[in-house]
Tab-separated table of C-alpha atoms in Angstrom:
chain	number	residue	atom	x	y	z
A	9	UNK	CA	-53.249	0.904	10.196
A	10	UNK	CA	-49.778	-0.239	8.981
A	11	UNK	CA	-50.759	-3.880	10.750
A	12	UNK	CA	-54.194	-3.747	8.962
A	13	UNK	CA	-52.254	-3.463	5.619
A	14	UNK	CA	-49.668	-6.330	6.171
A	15	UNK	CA	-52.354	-8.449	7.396
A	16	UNK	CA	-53.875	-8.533	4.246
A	17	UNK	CA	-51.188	-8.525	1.739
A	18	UNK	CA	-48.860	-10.970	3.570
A	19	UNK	CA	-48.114	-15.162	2.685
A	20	UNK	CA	-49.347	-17.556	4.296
A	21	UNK	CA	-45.994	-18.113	5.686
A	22	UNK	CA	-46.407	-14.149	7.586
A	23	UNK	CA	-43.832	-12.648	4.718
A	24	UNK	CA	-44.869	-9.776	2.862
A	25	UNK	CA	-44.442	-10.604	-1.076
A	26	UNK	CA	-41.114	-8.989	-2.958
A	27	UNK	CA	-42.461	-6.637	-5.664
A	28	UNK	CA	-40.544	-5.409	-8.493
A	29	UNK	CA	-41.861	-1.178	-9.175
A	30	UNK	CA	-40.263	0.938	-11.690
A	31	UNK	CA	-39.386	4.606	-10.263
A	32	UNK	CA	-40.557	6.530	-12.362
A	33	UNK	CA	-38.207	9.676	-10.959
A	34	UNK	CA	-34.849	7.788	-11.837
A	35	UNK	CA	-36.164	6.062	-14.453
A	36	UNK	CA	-34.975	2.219	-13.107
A	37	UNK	CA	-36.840	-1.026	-12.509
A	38	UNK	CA	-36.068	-1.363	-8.175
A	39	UNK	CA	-35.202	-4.890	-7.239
A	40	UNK	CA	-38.010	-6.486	-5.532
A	41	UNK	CA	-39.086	-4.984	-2.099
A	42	UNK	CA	-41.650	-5.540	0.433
A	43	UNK	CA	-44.206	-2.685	-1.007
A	44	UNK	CA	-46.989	-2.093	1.458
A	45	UNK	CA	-49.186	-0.930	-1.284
A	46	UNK	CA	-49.597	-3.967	-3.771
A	47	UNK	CA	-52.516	-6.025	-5.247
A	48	UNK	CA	-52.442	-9.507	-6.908
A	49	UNK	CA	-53.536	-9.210	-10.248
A	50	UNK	CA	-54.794	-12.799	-11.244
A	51	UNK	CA	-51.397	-14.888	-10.493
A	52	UNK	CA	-48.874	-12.097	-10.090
A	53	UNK	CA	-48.410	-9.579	-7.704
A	54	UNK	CA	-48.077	-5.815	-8.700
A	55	UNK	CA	-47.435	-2.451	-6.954
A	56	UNK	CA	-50.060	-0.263	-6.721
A	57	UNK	CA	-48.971	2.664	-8.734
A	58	UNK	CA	-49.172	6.602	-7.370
A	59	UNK	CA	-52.330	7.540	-9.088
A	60	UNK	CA	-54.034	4.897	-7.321
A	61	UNK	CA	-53.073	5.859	-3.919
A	62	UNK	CA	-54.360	9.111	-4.918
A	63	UNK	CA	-57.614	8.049	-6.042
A	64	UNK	CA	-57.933	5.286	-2.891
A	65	UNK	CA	-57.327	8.042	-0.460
A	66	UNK	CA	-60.173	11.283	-2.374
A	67	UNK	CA	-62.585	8.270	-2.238
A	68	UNK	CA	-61.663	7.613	1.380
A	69	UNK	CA	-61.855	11.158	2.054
A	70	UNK	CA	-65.224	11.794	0.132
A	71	UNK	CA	-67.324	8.878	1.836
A	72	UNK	CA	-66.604	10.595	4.914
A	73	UNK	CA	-68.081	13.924	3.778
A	74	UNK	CA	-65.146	16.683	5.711
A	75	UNK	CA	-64.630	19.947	4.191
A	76	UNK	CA	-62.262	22.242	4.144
A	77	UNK	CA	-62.576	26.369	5.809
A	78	UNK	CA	-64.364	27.210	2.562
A	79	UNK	CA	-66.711	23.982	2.823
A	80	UNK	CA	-65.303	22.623	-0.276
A	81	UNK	CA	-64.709	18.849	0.033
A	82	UNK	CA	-61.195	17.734	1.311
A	83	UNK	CA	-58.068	16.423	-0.995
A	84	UNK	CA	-55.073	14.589	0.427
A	85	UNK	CA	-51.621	13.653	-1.955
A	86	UNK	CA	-49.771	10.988	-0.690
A	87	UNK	CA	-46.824	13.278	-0.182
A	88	UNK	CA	-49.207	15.311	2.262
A	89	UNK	CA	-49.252	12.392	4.609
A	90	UNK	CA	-45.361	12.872	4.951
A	91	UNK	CA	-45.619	16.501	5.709
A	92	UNK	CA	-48.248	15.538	8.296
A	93	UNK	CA	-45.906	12.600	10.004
A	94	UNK	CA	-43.194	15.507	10.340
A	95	UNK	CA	-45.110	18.133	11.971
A	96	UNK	CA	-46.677	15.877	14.393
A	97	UNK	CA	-43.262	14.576	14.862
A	98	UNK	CA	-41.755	18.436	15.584
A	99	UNK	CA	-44.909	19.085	17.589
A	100	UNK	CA	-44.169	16.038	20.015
A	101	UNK	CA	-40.568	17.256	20.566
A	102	UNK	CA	-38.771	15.335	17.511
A	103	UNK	CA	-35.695	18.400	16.441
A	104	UNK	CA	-36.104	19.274	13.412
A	105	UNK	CA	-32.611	18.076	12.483
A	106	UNK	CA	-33.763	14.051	13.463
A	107	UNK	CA	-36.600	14.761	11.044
A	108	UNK	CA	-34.481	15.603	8.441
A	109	UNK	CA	-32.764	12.372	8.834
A	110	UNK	CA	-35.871	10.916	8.730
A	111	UNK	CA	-37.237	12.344	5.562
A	112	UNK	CA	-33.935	11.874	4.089
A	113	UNK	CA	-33.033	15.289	3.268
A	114	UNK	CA	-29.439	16.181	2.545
A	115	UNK	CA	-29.900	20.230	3.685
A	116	UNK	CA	-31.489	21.153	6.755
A	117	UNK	CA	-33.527	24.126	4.802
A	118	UNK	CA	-35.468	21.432	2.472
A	119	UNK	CA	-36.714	20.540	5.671
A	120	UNK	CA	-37.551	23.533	6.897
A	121	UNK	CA	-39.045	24.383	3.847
A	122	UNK	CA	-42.401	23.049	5.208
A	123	UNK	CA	-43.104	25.500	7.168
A	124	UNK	CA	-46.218	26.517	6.111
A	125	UNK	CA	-47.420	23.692	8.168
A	126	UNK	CA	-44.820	23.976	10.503
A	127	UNK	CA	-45.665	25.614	13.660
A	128	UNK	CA	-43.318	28.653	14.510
A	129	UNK	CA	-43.354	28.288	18.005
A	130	UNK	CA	-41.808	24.572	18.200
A	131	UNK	CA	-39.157	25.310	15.723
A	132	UNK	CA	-38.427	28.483	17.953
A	133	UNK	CA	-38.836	26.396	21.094
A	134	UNK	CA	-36.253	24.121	19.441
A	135	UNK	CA	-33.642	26.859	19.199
A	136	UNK	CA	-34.129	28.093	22.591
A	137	UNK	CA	-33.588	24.576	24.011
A	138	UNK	CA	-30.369	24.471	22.346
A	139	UNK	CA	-28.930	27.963	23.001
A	140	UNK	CA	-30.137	26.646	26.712
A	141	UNK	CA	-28.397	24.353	26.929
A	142	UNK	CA	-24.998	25.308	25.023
A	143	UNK	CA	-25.253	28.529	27.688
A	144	UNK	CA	-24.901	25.561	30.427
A	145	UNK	CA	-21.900	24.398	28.946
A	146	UNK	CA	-18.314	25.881	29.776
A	147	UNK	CA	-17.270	27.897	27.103
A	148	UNK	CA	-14.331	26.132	26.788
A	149	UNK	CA	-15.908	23.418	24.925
A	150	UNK	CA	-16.945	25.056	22.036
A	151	UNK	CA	-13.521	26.329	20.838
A	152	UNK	CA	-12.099	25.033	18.006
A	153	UNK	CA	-9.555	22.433	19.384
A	154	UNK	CA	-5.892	22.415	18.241
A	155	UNK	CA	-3.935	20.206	15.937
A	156	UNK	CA	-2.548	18.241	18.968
A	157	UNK	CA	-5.735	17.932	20.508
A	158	UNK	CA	-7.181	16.326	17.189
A	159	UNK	CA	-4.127	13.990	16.823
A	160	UNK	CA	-4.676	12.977	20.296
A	161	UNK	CA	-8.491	12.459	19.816
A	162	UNK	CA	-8.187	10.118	16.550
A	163	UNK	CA	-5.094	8.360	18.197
A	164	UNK	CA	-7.345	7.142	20.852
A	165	UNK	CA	-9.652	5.104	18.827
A	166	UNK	CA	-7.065	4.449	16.949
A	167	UNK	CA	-5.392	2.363	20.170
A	168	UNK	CA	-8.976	0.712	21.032
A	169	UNK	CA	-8.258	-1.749	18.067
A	170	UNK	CA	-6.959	-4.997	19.411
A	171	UNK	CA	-6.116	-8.477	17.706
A	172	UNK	CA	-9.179	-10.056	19.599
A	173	UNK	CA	-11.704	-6.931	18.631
A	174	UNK	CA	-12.715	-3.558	19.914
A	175	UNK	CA	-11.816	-1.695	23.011
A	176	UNK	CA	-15.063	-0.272	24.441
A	177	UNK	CA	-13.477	2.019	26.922
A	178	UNK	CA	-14.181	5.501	26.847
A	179	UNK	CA	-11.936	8.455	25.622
A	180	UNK	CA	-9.250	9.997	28.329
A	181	UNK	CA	-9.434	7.176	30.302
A	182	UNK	CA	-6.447	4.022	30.446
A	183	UNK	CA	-6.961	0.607	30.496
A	184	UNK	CA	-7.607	-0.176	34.140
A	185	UNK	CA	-7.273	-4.093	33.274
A	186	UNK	CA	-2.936	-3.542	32.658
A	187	UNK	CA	-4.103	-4.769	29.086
A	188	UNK	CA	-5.288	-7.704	29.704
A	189	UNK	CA	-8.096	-7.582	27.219
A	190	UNK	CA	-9.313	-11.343	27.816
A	191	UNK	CA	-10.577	-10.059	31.458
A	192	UNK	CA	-12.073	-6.642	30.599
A	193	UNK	CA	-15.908	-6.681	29.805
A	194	UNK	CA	-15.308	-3.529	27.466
A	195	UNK	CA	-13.457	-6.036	24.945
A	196	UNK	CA	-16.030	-6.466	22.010
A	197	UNK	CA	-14.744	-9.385	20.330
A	198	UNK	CA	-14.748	-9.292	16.740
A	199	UNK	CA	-16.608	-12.800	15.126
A	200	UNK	CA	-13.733	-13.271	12.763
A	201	UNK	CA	-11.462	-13.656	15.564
A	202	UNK	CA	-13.109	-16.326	17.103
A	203	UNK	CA	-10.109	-18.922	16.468
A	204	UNK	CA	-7.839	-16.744	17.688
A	205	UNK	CA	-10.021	-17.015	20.839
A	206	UNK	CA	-9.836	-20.726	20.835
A	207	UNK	CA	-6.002	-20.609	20.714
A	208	UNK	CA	-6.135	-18.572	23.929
A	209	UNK	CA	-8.484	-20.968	25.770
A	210	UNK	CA	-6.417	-24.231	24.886
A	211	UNK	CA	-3.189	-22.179	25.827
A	212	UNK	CA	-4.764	-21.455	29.095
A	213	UNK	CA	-5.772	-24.482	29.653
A	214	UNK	CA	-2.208	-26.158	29.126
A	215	UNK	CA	-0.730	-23.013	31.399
A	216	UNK	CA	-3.091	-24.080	33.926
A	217	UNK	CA	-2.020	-27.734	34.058
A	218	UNK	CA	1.503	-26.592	34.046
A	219	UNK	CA	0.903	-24.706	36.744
A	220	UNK	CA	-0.937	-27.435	38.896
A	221	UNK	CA	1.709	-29.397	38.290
A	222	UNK	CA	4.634	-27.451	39.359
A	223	UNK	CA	2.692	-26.576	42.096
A	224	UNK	CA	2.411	-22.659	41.104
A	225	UNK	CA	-0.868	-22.120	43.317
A	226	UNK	CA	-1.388	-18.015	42.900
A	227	UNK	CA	-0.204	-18.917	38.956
A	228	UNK	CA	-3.200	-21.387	37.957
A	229	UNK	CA	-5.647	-19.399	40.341
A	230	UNK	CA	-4.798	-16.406	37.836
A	231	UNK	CA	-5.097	-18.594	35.362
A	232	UNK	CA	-7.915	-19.082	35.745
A	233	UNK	CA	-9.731	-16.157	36.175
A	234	UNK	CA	-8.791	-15.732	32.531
A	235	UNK	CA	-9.942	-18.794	30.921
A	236	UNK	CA	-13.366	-18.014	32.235
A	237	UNK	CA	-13.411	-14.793	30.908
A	238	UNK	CA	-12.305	-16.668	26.951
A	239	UNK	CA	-14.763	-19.376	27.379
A	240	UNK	CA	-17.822	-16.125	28.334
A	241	UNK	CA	-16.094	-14.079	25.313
A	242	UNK	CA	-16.961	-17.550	23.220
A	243	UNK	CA	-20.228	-17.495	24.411
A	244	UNK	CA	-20.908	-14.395	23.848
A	245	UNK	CA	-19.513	-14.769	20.034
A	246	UNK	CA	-21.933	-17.769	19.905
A	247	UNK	CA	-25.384	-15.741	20.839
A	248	UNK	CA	-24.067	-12.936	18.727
A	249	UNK	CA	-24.117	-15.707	15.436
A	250	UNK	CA	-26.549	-17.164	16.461
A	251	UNK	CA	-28.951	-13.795	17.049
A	252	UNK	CA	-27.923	-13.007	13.146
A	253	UNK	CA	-28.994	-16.418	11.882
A	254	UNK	CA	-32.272	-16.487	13.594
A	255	UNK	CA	-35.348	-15.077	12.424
A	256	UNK	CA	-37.160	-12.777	14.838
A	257	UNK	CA	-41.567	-13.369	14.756
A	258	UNK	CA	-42.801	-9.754	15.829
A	259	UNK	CA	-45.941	-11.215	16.421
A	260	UNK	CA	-47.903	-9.153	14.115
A	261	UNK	CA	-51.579	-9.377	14.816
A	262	UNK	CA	-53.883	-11.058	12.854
A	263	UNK	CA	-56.368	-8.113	10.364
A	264	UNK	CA	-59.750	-9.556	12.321
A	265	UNK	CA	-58.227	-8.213	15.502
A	266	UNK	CA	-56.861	-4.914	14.151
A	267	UNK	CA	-60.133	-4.284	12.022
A	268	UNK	CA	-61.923	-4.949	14.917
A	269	UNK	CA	-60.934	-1.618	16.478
A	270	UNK	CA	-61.085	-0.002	13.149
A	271	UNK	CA	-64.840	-0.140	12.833
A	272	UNK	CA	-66.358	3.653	12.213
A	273	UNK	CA	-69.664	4.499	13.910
A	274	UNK	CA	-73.018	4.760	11.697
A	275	UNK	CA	-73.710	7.726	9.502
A	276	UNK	CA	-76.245	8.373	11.842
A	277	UNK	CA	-74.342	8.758	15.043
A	278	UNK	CA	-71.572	10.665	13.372
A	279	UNK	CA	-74.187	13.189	12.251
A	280	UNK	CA	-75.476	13.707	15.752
A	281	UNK	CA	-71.863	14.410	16.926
């Protein structure tokens, strides 16, 4: 559905027009965004406002004659869609904490608040899972840890940061590379740093001819090693820029192909069903 819908707003150049919308809630004009719900009225390009979403869907929902229990003729808000994303969501194993991330909540009980189509059994399930597994855990984990222990904790990330980057390695465990961070595959080499790089290579290089020269065999062969590890740092600095630079095409298809599998059966045959 979502393809169907950028199909048929987007350029002919596959983007999906910037429309300026005012929110009517904070009372601001929103730089322009990507709406998915926007219409061209004759040259310029508008958001379709609330009240027709509203009316789009009822006349969506009344051509396809469903009723409620009580037989009376079905209504959808757009904000129903969102409580029906989240319950499907909960009901395929989503915790209802990711969900609240999702809808953006700040409080965990906004969330829960709908409930009434929440079904009790997943949000219990949820609980259990958790007390589950916590009950698998040594207890020992859960205490509150000390002052030292907290020091100790921040100090460690604190000793990942390096002149060339980040230190990847993980926490309670030493550098297993005697710090030389050129080597390691857990350095993550900060961009901005990349002439610092080049400095290392060229130095390496010139050690390395040094070494040939004085005839320092076990010297240049260590060498090196660590002038191929700069040169794949450098590389890897050069996807990295060149990954941000370069537009991705997702390959969305085309609207014949998605409302091609779209198509509803005749009146007739859904009346036979």
């Amino acid at each position: 559905m979502l393809s169907a819908i950028v199909c048929r707003i987007r350029n002919q150049d596959s983007s999906v027009p910037l429309v300026v919308a005012y929110d009517h809630h904070e009372k601001i004009w929103n730089p322009p965004m990507p709406l998915l719900f926007q219409r061209t009225v004759g040259l310029e390009t508008r958001p379709i406002p609330i009240s027709g979403i509203r009316t789009l869907i009822n006349d969506a929902l009344a051509r396809t004659g469903f009723t409620d229990a009580t037989g009376k003729p079905l209504t959808f808000a757009p904000h129903d869609f969102r409580r029906i994303f989240t319950t499907d969501a909960i009901m395929n194993g989503m915790p209802p904490h990711i969900a609240q991330i999702l809808l953006g909540h700040k409080d965990i009980n906004t969330t829960m608040g709908y409930k009434s189509v929440y079904p009790e059994e997943a949000i219990n399930g949820h609980r259990a899972f958790i007390a589950r597994r916590r009950a698998l855990r040594p207890s020992e984990e859960y205490r509150r840890p000390t002052d030292a222990e907290w020091d100790e904790f921040l100090g460690h990330f604190e000793r990942r940061r390096l002149a060339l980057g980040d230190c990847g390695r993980a926490y309670g465990t030493s550098c297993i590379h005697e710090h030389s961070c050129v080597r390691c595959p857990l350095l993550r080499v900060d961009p901005n740093q990349q002439h610092r790089l080049i400095d290392i290579r060229d130095n390496l290089a010139t050690r390395i001819a040094e070494a040939e020269r004085e005839g320092w065999i076990g010297e240049a062969e260590g060498l090196r090693v660590s002038l191929a590890a700069a040169k794949d740092k450098l590389a890897q600095i050069d996807n990295a820029v060149q990954r941000r630079s370069t537009a991705v095409t997702l390959g969305i298809p085309s609207y014949r192909d998605v409302a091609g599998r779209a198509t509803f059966a005749p009146s007739s045959t859904v009346a036979q069903h």
